[in-house]
mmCIF file of C-alpha atoms and ligand atoms in Angstrom:
data_model
loop_
_atom_site.group_PDB
_atom_site.id
_atom_site.type_symbol
_atom_site.label_atom_id
_atom_site.label_comp_id
_atom_site.label_asym_id
_atom_site.label_seq_id
_atom_site.Cartn_x
_atom_site.Cartn_y
_atom_site.Cartn_z
ATOM 1 C CA MET L 104 -8.327 20.337 -20.528
ATOM 2 C CA ALA L 105 -6.690 17.171 -19.090
ATOM 3 C CA THR L 106 -4.563 15.059 -21.474
ATOM 4 C CA PRO L 107 -6.474 11.885 -22.419
ATOM 5 C CA LEU L 108 -5.007 8.768 -20.803
ATOM 6 C CA PRO L 109 -3.449 6.307 -23.313
ATOM 7 C CA PHE L 110 -5.362 3.193 -22.213
ATOM 8 C CA VAL L 111 -5.675 1.788 -25.747
ATOM 9 C CA GLN L 112 -1.928 2.042 -26.412
ATOM 10 C CA THR L 113 -1.046 0.560 -22.995
ATOM 11 C CA LEU L 114 -3.364 -2.394 -23.501
ATOM 12 C CA GLU L 115 -2.029 -2.980 -27.031
ATOM 13 C CA ALA L 116 1.547 -2.928 -25.714
ATOM 14 C CA LEU L 117 0.684 -5.372 -22.942
ATOM 15 C CA THR L 118 -1.070 -7.732 -25.347
ATOM 16 C CA SER L 119 2.084 -7.886 -27.456
ATOM 17 C CA PHE L 120 4.169 -9.009 -24.446
ATOM 18 C CA LEU L 121 1.813 -11.578 -22.902
ATOM 19 C CA PRO L 122 0.995 -15.200 -23.745
ATOM 20 C CA GLU L 123 -2.743 -16.024 -23.941
ATOM 21 C CA LYS L 124 -2.963 -17.559 -20.447
ATOM 22 C CA LEU L 125 -1.612 -14.397 -18.739
ATOM 23 C CA LYS L 126 -3.641 -11.841 -20.689
ATOM 24 C CA LYS L 127 -6.607 -11.747 -18.296
ATOM 25 C CA PRO L 128 -5.341 -11.621 -14.698
ATOM 26 C CA ARG L 129 -8.179 -11.758 -12.143
ATOM 27 C CA ILE L 130 -6.126 -10.621 -9.152
ATOM 28 C CA GLY L 131 -3.871 -7.577 -8.898
ATOM 29 C CA ILE L 132 -1.128 -7.062 -6.330
ATOM 30 C CA VAL L 133 0.713 -3.856 -5.411
ATOM 31 C CA CYS L 134 4.125 -4.408 -3.828
ATOM 32 C CA GLY L 135 5.058 -1.854 -1.163
ATOM 33 C CA SER L 136 8.488 -0.598 -0.109
ATOM 34 C CA GLY L 137 10.926 -3.517 -0.065
ATOM 35 C CA LEU L 138 8.193 -6.024 -0.926
ATOM 36 C CA SER L 139 8.755 -6.623 -4.653
ATOM 37 C CA GLY L 140 10.090 -10.095 -3.734
ATOM 38 C CA LEU L 141 6.428 -11.194 -3.686
ATOM 39 C CA VAL L 142 6.950 -12.023 -7.365
ATOM 40 C CA GLU L 143 9.379 -14.843 -6.490
ATOM 41 C CA SER L 144 6.423 -17.217 -6.027
ATOM 42 C CA PHE L 145 5.040 -16.521 -9.528
ATOM 43 C CA ARG L 146 5.390 -19.168 -12.231
ATOM 44 C CA GLU L 147 5.699 -18.576 -15.993
ATOM 45 C CA VAL L 148 6.560 -14.954 -15.161
ATOM 46 C CA VAL L 149 6.577 -12.203 -17.761
ATOM 47 C CA ILE L 150 8.107 -8.930 -16.573
ATOM 48 C CA VAL L 151 7.079 -5.803 -18.469
ATOM 49 C CA PRO L 152 9.140 -2.702 -17.556
ATOM 50 C CA TYR L 153 7.090 0.455 -17.031
ATOM 51 C CA ASP L 154 9.151 2.282 -19.671
ATOM 52 C CA LYS L 155 7.649 -0.050 -22.304
ATOM 53 C CA LEU L 156 4.125 1.014 -21.324
ATOM 54 C CA PRO L 157 2.562 4.308 -22.483
ATOM 55 C CA GLY L 158 1.111 6.237 -19.544
ATOM 56 C CA PHE L 159 3.395 4.602 -16.949
ATOM 57 C CA ALA L 160 5.988 6.665 -15.101
ATOM 58 C CA LYS L 161 9.160 5.487 -13.355
ATOM 59 C CA SER L 162 9.263 4.812 -9.632
ATOM 60 C CA THR L 163 12.133 6.757 -8.074
ATOM 61 C CA VAL L 164 12.015 5.350 -4.525
ATOM 62 C CA PRO L 165 14.641 2.841 -3.287
ATOM 63 C CA GLY L 166 12.942 -0.523 -2.723
ATOM 64 C CA HIS L 167 10.548 0.052 -5.636
ATOM 65 C CA LYS L 168 11.265 -1.411 -9.074
ATOM 66 C CA SER L 169 9.495 -0.157 -12.177
ATOM 67 C CA ALA L 170 7.800 -3.116 -13.833
ATOM 68 C CA LEU L 171 4.591 -5.110 -14.016
ATOM 69 C CA ALA L 172 4.979 -8.830 -13.336
ATOM 70 C CA PHE L 173 2.460 -11.258 -14.820
ATOM 71 C CA GLY L 174 2.400 -14.908 -13.786
ATOM 72 C CA LEU L 175 0.543 -17.808 -12.217
ATOM 73 C CA LEU L 176 0.314 -17.944 -8.440
ATOM 74 C CA GLY L 177 -0.889 -20.630 -6.047
ATOM 75 C CA ALA L 178 -1.220 -24.398 -6.054
ATOM 76 C CA GLY L 179 -2.417 -26.486 -9.017
ATOM 77 C CA GLU L 180 -2.771 -24.685 -12.320
ATOM 78 C CA GLY L 181 -2.360 -21.402 -10.490
ATOM 79 C CA VAL L 182 -4.338 -18.173 -10.777
ATOM 80 C CA PRO L 183 -3.261 -15.562 -13.362
ATOM 81 C CA VAL L 184 -2.143 -12.461 -11.476
ATOM 82 C CA VAL L 185 -0.476 -9.145 -12.192
ATOM 83 C CA ALA L 186 1.764 -7.319 -9.713
ATOM 84 C CA MET L 187 3.085 -3.796 -9.646
ATOM 85 C CA LEU L 188 6.762 -4.072 -8.709
ATOM 86 C CA GLY L 189 6.982 -0.502 -7.572
ATOM 87 C CA ARG L 190 4.328 2.129 -7.149
ATOM 88 C CA PHE L 191 4.128 5.862 -7.729
ATOM 89 C CA HIS L 192 3.781 8.299 -4.811
ATOM 90 C CA PRO L 193 2.532 11.892 -5.125
ATOM 91 C CA TYR L 194 5.633 13.036 -3.161
ATOM 92 C CA GLU L 195 7.830 11.910 -6.078
ATOM 93 C CA GLY L 196 6.146 14.603 -8.143
ATOM 94 C CA HIS L 197 3.769 12.268 -9.969
ATOM 95 C CA THR L 198 0.276 13.608 -10.625
ATOM 96 C CA PHE L 199 -2.711 11.690 -9.264
ATOM 97 C CA PRO L 200 -3.766 10.380 -12.705
ATOM 98 C CA THR L 201 -0.227 8.926 -13.039
ATOM 99 C CA VAL L 202 -0.197 7.525 -9.482
ATOM 100 C CA VAL L 203 -3.371 5.522 -10.092
ATOM 101 C CA TYR L 204 -2.922 4.765 -13.801
ATOM 102 C CA PRO L 205 -1.645 1.185 -13.199
ATOM 103 C CA ILE L 206 -4.719 0.468 -11.056
ATOM 104 C CA ARG L 207 -7.030 1.588 -13.856
ATOM 105 C CA VAL L 208 -5.050 -0.525 -16.350
ATOM 106 C CA MET L 209 -5.427 -3.560 -14.061
ATOM 107 C CA ALA L 210 -9.193 -2.976 -13.999
ATOM 108 C CA LYS L 211 -9.267 -2.821 -17.808
ATOM 109 C CA LEU L 212 -7.344 -6.113 -17.970
ATOM 110 C CA GLY L 213 -10.144 -7.780 -15.970
ATOM 111 C CA VAL L 214 -8.750 -7.667 -12.435
ATOM 112 C CA LYS L 215 -11.593 -7.959 -9.893
ATOM 113 C CA ASN L 216 -9.685 -8.241 -6.614
ATOM 114 C CA LEU L 217 -6.752 -6.091 -5.559
ATOM 115 C CA ILE L 218 -4.276 -6.902 -2.782
ATOM 116 C CA ILE L 219 -2.258 -3.827 -1.840
ATOM 117 C CA THR L 220 0.808 -3.962 0.413
ATOM 118 C CA ASN L 221 2.768 -1.123 1.945
ATOM 119 C CA ALA L 222 5.202 -0.188 4.695
ATOM 120 C CA SER L 223 4.000 1.985 7.555
ATOM 121 C CA GLY L 224 4.878 3.473 10.917
ATOM 122 C CA SER L 225 2.957 2.348 14.000
ATOM 123 C CA LEU L 226 1.021 4.914 16.024
ATOM 124 C CA ASN L 227 -0.403 2.265 18.334
ATOM 125 C CA PRO L 228 1.779 0.848 21.154
ATOM 126 C CA ALA L 229 -0.125 -2.452 20.857
ATOM 127 C CA ILE L 230 1.048 -2.882 17.232
ATOM 128 C CA PRO L 231 4.814 -3.540 17.231
ATOM 129 C CA VAL L 232 7.316 -3.441 14.379
ATOM 130 C CA GLY L 233 7.007 -6.509 12.154
ATOM 131 C CA THR L 234 3.214 -6.790 12.514
ATOM 132 C CA ILE L 235 1.166 -7.029 9.336
ATOM 133 C CA VAL L 236 -1.929 -4.866 9.739
ATOM 134 C CA VAL L 237 -5.038 -5.753 7.754
ATOM 135 C CA ILE L 238 -6.510 -2.341 7.044
ATOM 136 C CA GLN L 239 -10.146 -1.765 8.046
ATOM 137 C CA ASP L 240 -10.509 1.883 7.075
ATOM 138 C CA HIS L 241 -8.426 4.944 6.347
ATOM 139 C CA LEU L 242 -7.986 8.469 7.606
ATOM 140 C CA ALA L 243 -6.863 10.593 4.661
ATOM 141 C CA LEU L 244 -6.336 14.208 5.625
ATOM 142 C CA PRO L 245 -5.205 15.008 2.038
ATOM 143 C CA ASN L 246 -8.524 13.660 0.688
ATOM 144 C CA LEU L 247 -10.433 15.980 2.994
ATOM 145 C CA THR L 248 -8.349 19.054 2.320
ATOM 146 C CA GLY L 249 -7.957 19.408 -1.436
ATOM 147 C CA MET L 250 -5.535 16.638 -2.428
ATOM 148 C CA ASN L 251 -8.168 14.061 -3.350
ATOM 149 C CA PRO L 252 -7.095 11.761 -6.221
ATOM 150 C CA LEU L 253 -10.525 12.141 -7.839
ATOM 151 C CA LEU L 254 -10.453 15.951 -8.095
ATOM 152 C CA GLY L 255 -11.191 17.048 -11.653
ATOM 153 C CA PRO L 256 -13.299 15.621 -14.453
ATOM 154 C CA PRO L 257 -14.224 11.927 -14.037
ATOM 155 C CA THR L 258 -11.930 9.514 -15.906
ATOM 156 C CA SER L 259 -14.990 7.758 -17.338
ATOM 157 C CA PRO L 260 -18.672 8.731 -17.696
ATOM 158 C CA ASN L 261 -19.428 5.396 -16.005
ATOM 159 C CA HIS L 262 -17.819 6.488 -12.736
ATOM 160 C CA PRO L 263 -19.965 7.998 -9.992
ATOM 161 C CA ARG L 264 -19.205 11.689 -9.344
ATOM 162 C CA PHE L 265 -19.524 11.169 -5.586
ATOM 163 C CA LEU L 266 -17.861 7.902 -4.629
ATOM 164 C CA PRO L 267 -18.860 6.384 -1.272
ATOM 165 C CA LEU L 268 -15.926 5.031 0.753
ATOM 166 C CA SER L 269 -17.800 3.636 3.755
ATOM 167 C CA ASP L 270 -17.175 0.107 2.438
ATOM 168 C CA ALA L 271 -13.770 0.579 0.808
ATOM 169 C CA TYR L 272 -11.990 -2.392 2.406
ATOM 170 C CA SER L 273 -13.693 -5.673 1.440
ATOM 171 C CA PRO L 274 -14.694 -7.724 4.513
ATOM 172 C CA SER L 275 -14.608 -10.876 2.353
ATOM 173 C CA LEU L 276 -10.981 -10.278 1.367
ATOM 174 C CA ARG L 277 -9.965 -9.234 4.886
ATOM 175 C CA ARG L 278 -11.473 -12.462 6.165
ATOM 176 C CA LEU L 279 -9.197 -14.385 3.809
ATOM 177 C CA ALA L 280 -6.117 -12.729 5.312
ATOM 178 C CA PHE L 281 -6.951 -14.228 8.714
ATOM 179 C CA LEU L 282 -7.873 -17.608 7.226
ATOM 180 C CA ALA L 283 -4.564 -17.596 5.325
ATOM 181 C CA ALA L 284 -2.661 -16.753 8.529
ATOM 182 C CA HIS L 285 -4.375 -19.728 10.184
ATOM 183 C CA ARG L 286 -3.469 -22.017 7.250
ATOM 184 C CA LEU L 287 0.141 -20.881 7.578
ATOM 185 C CA SER L 288 0.104 -21.413 11.367
ATOM 186 C CA LEU L 289 1.200 -17.820 11.977
ATOM 187 C CA SER L 290 1.017 -16.652 15.579
ATOM 188 C CA ARG L 291 -2.040 -14.556 16.512
ATOM 189 C CA ASN L 292 0.199 -11.491 16.916
ATOM 190 C CA ALA L 293 1.597 -11.731 13.380
ATOM 191 C CA LEU L 294 -1.540 -10.058 12.025
ATOM 192 C CA ALA L 295 -3.540 -7.148 13.450
ATOM 193 C CA GLU L 296 -6.461 -5.034 12.250
ATOM 194 C CA GLY L 297 -6.298 -1.275 12.120
ATOM 195 C CA ILE L 298 -6.774 2.087 10.489
ATOM 196 C CA TYR L 299 -4.255 3.558 8.020
ATOM 197 C CA ALA L 300 -3.593 7.287 8.002
ATOM 198 C CA TRP L 301 -2.416 8.584 4.650
ATOM 199 C CA VAL L 302 -0.015 11.526 4.631
ATOM 200 C CA SER L 303 1.641 12.974 1.569
ATOM 201 C CA GLY L 304 5.243 12.619 2.810
ATOM 202 C CA PRO L 305 8.088 12.749 1.992
ATOM 203 C CA THR L 306 8.762 14.009 5.537
ATOM 204 C CA TYR L 307 8.142 11.544 8.349
ATOM 205 C CA GLU L 308 5.788 12.813 11.047
ATOM 206 C CA THR L 309 6.681 15.149 13.857
ATOM 207 C CA PRO L 310 5.632 13.882 17.309
ATOM 208 C CA ALA L 311 2.753 16.392 17.308
ATOM 209 C CA GLU L 312 1.540 15.118 13.922
ATOM 210 C CA GLY L 313 1.813 11.517 15.103
ATOM 211 C CA ARG L 314 -0.217 12.392 18.205
ATOM 212 C CA LEU L 315 -2.907 14.084 16.099
ATOM 213 C CA LEU L 316 -3.254 11.037 13.835
ATOM 214 C CA ARG L 317 -3.369 8.694 16.834
ATOM 215 C CA LYS L 318 -6.025 10.845 18.517
ATOM 216 C CA GLY L 319 -7.944 10.762 15.236
ATOM 217 C CA GLY L 320 -8.105 6.982 15.535
ATOM 218 C CA ALA L 321 -5.310 5.837 13.204
ATOM 219 C CA ASP L 322 -3.136 2.830 14.066
ATOM 220 C CA VAL L 323 -0.504 3.146 11.336
ATOM 221 C CA VAL L 324 0.651 5.890 8.997
ATOM 222 C CA GLY L 325 2.091 5.791 5.498
ATOM 223 C CA MET L 326 2.634 7.779 2.310
ATOM 224 C CA SER L 327 0.850 5.665 -0.302
ATOM 225 C CA THR L 328 -2.047 3.281 -0.901
ATOM 226 C CA VAL L 329 -5.076 5.540 -0.369
ATOM 227 C CA PRO L 330 -5.044 7.006 -3.917
ATOM 228 C CA GLU L 331 -4.820 3.411 -5.224
ATOM 229 C CA VAL L 332 -7.711 2.302 -3.001
ATOM 230 C CA VAL L 333 -9.859 5.243 -4.110
ATOM 231 C CA ALA L 334 -9.212 4.604 -7.818
ATOM 232 C CA ALA L 335 -9.750 0.869 -7.403
ATOM 233 C CA ARG L 336 -13.092 1.445 -5.695
ATOM 234 C CA GLU L 337 -14.070 3.856 -8.444
ATOM 235 C CA GLU L 338 -13.243 1.080 -10.936
ATOM 236 C CA GLY L 339 -15.446 -1.325 -8.933
ATOM 237 C CA LEU L 340 -12.647 -3.595 -7.601
ATOM 238 C CA ASN L 341 -12.697 -5.421 -4.269
ATOM 239 C CA VAL L 342 -9.759 -4.149 -2.255
ATOM 240 C CA MET L 343 -7.691 -5.332 0.683
ATOM 241 C CA VAL L 344 -4.582 -3.737 2.156
ATOM 242 C CA MET L 345 -1.865 -5.367 4.240
ATOM 243 C CA SER L 346 0.457 -2.879 5.871
ATOM 244 C CA LEU L 347 3.820 -4.008 7.250
ATOM 245 C CA VAL L 348 4.819 -2.005 10.316
ATOM 246 C CA THR L 349 8.479 -1.081 9.848
ATOM 247 C CA ASN L 350 8.970 1.464 12.662
ATOM 248 C CA PHE L 351 7.288 3.227 15.550
ATOM 249 C CA VAL L 352 6.298 6.843 15.102
ATOM 250 C CA VAL L 353 7.841 8.655 18.055
ATOM 251 C CA ILE L 354 5.009 10.105 20.183
ATOM 252 C CA PRO L 355 6.412 11.021 23.616
ATOM 253 C CA ASP L 356 3.917 11.826 26.392
ATOM 254 C CA THR L 357 5.892 14.911 27.285
ATOM 255 C CA TYR L 358 8.621 16.954 25.629
ATOM 256 C CA ARG L 359 12.017 17.328 27.243
ATOM 257 C CA SER L 360 12.273 20.824 28.579
ATOM 258 C CA ILE L 361 15.366 22.605 27.319
ATOM 259 C CA ARG L 362 14.682 25.387 29.844
ATOM 260 C CA GLU L 363 14.813 22.881 32.733
ATOM 261 C CA GLU L 364 17.968 21.312 31.329
ATOM 262 C CA VAL L 365 19.691 24.700 31.104
ATOM 263 C CA GLU L 366 18.547 25.596 34.616
ATOM 264 C CA ALA L 367 19.842 22.256 35.974
ATOM 265 C CA GLU L 368 23.145 22.712 34.139
ATOM 266 C CA LEU L 369 23.545 26.232 35.553
ATOM 267 C CA ALA L 370 22.804 24.857 39.021
ATOM 268 C CA GLY L 371 25.605 22.319 38.532
ATOM 269 C CA LYS L 372 23.233 19.297 38.453
ATOM 270 C CA PRO L 373 24.089 16.446 36.044
ATOM 271 C CA VAL L 374 21.745 16.279 33.038
ATOM 272 C CA GLU L 375 21.017 12.965 31.320
ATOM 273 C CA LEU L 376 19.956 13.537 27.726
ATOM 274 C CA PRO L 377 17.379 11.113 26.272
ATOM 275 C CA VAL L 378 18.360 9.294 23.075
ATOM 276 C CA ALA L 379 15.538 9.705 20.584
ATOM 277 C CA HIS L 380 14.992 7.179 17.798
ATOM 278 C CA VAL L 381 15.087 8.722 14.335
ATOM 279 C CA VAL L 382 13.307 6.791 11.581
ATOM 280 C CA SER L 383 14.951 6.201 8.189
ATOM 281 C CA HIS L 384 13.962 4.616 4.883
ATOM 282 C CA ASP L 385 16.869 2.128 5.335
ATOM 283 C CA GLU L 386 15.142 0.863 8.467
ATOM 284 C CA VAL L 387 11.870 0.593 6.525
ATOM 285 C CA LEU L 388 13.590 -1.485 3.817
ATOM 286 C CA GLU L 389 15.369 -3.678 6.384
ATOM 287 C CA VAL L 390 12.098 -4.720 8.056
ATOM 288 C CA GLY L 391 10.618 -5.227 4.574
ATOM 289 C CA ARG L 392 13.435 -7.675 3.786
ATOM 290 C CA GLU L 393 12.956 -9.498 7.109
ATOM 291 C CA LYS L 394 9.218 -9.929 6.620
ATOM 292 C CA ALA L 395 9.134 -10.427 2.829
ATOM 293 C CA GLY L 396 8.868 -14.211 3.247
ATOM 294 C CA VAL L 397 5.773 -14.070 5.476
ATOM 295 C CA MET L 398 4.133 -11.435 3.297
ATOM 296 C CA LYS L 399 4.803 -13.576 0.202
ATOM 297 C CA LYS L 400 3.238 -16.685 1.781
ATOM 298 C CA LEU L 401 0.209 -14.707 2.970
ATOM 299 C CA VAL L 402 -0.407 -13.179 -0.452
ATOM 300 C CA GLU L 403 -0.049 -16.570 -2.142
ATOM 301 C CA SER L 404 -2.450 -18.189 0.291
ATOM 302 C CA ILE L 405 -5.018 -15.389 -0.122
ATOM 303 C CA VAL L 406 -4.766 -15.755 -3.909
ATOM 304 C CA GLU L 407 -5.482 -19.489 -3.548
ATOM 305 C CA LEU L 408 -8.519 -18.780 -1.353
ATOM 306 C CA ILE L 409 -10.126 -16.047 -3.494
ATOM 307 C CA PRO L 410 -11.606 -18.459 -6.101
ATOM 308 C CA THR L 411 -13.407 -20.316 -3.256
ATOM 309 C CA VAL L 412 -15.487 -17.218 -2.352
ATOM 310 C CA PRO L 413 -18.476 -16.707 -4.709
ATOM 311 C CA GLU L 414 -18.879 -12.959 -4.015
ATOM 312 C CA LEU L 415 -15.271 -12.359 -5.105
ATOM 313 C CA HIS L 416 -15.774 -13.838 -8.614
HETATM 314 O O1 LIG Q 633 5.288 2.646 -0.847
HETATM 315 P P1 LIG Q 633 5.164 2.368 0.603
HETATM 316 O O2 LIG Q 633 3.962 2.980 1.205
HETATM 317 O O3 LIG Q 633 5.213 0.863 0.903
HETATM 318 O O4 LIG Q 633 6.468 2.994 1.292
HETATM 319 C C1 LIG Q 633 6.571 3.688 2.516
HETATM 320 C C2 LIG Q 633 6.066 5.109 2.384
HETATM 321 C C3 LIG Q 633 7.239 5.815 1.747
HETATM 322 O O5 LIG Q 633 7.202 5.618 0.352
HETATM 323 C C4 LIG Q 633 8.426 5.118 2.323
HETATM 324 C C5 LIG Q 633 8.957 5.820 3.541
HETATM 325 O O6 LIG Q 633 9.986 5.088 4.146
HETATM 326 O O7 LIG Q 633 7.970 3.808 2.726
#
């Protein structure tokens, strides 16, 4: 029997920390690796550490804090929003109910629209490092092979047993990303559209794995987000995802042949060894820092635009 989730206690704790005007955020934001600086645009901020909230775990990944930030975002009076400064990944050892617990809490607070950000590796040569990819769809091998976040008894009797995901990424919200980019006079290349492959991590992909995902139609790959999207859709939220490309996944057309190198060496021919790029989380965080400003402006602009779209109310 699964342990019941402590929603009542979490909501009571939150109520005790928040002033009236921040108690009912309408928009939720998830800050990806190195992107917690999104909160710098918030006004009247209240930061609630995860360790003050029953049911919340601690994020153990560098570049992820462990707190919810409540505040007002955007011009004029501002829109009440809540942001996760740090997320939970299954590879940290967190269970799926824990990974998606903050999303379910956001839904219970009244959030209707969720903007998720993450860092990812590019599988598509036309999508360079630094691009922000507005996600159209996902390819989640774990979901198809027994690591689906909704395995087990439903969290609520109101949730459908069989959740459709053909419309997971809201066209209305995605539209706002491109309108916001236009408002901010970003170059056309700053934003792309594409498909996110979710892998469990914590290993980065081998070239063969990268090639498989690319052949399967994915443009970028990452280790988060999909469980959050699935839970958010189950909770009835509109979802959009912006993925910051922090590195290329190495997918060579051919492998270097060690046999040929040895044969050349034995024949006394000079051998030039290729220098392969090896991805690191430091590199991921560095690109996150470089692009945090653009991501922050985009999120703020999208938040300002959401109230103008009737179907997002
Ligand atoms: O939490 P996100 O998806 O933004 O972070 C990515 C995936 C891994 O957690 C980490 C790998 O560098 O960055």
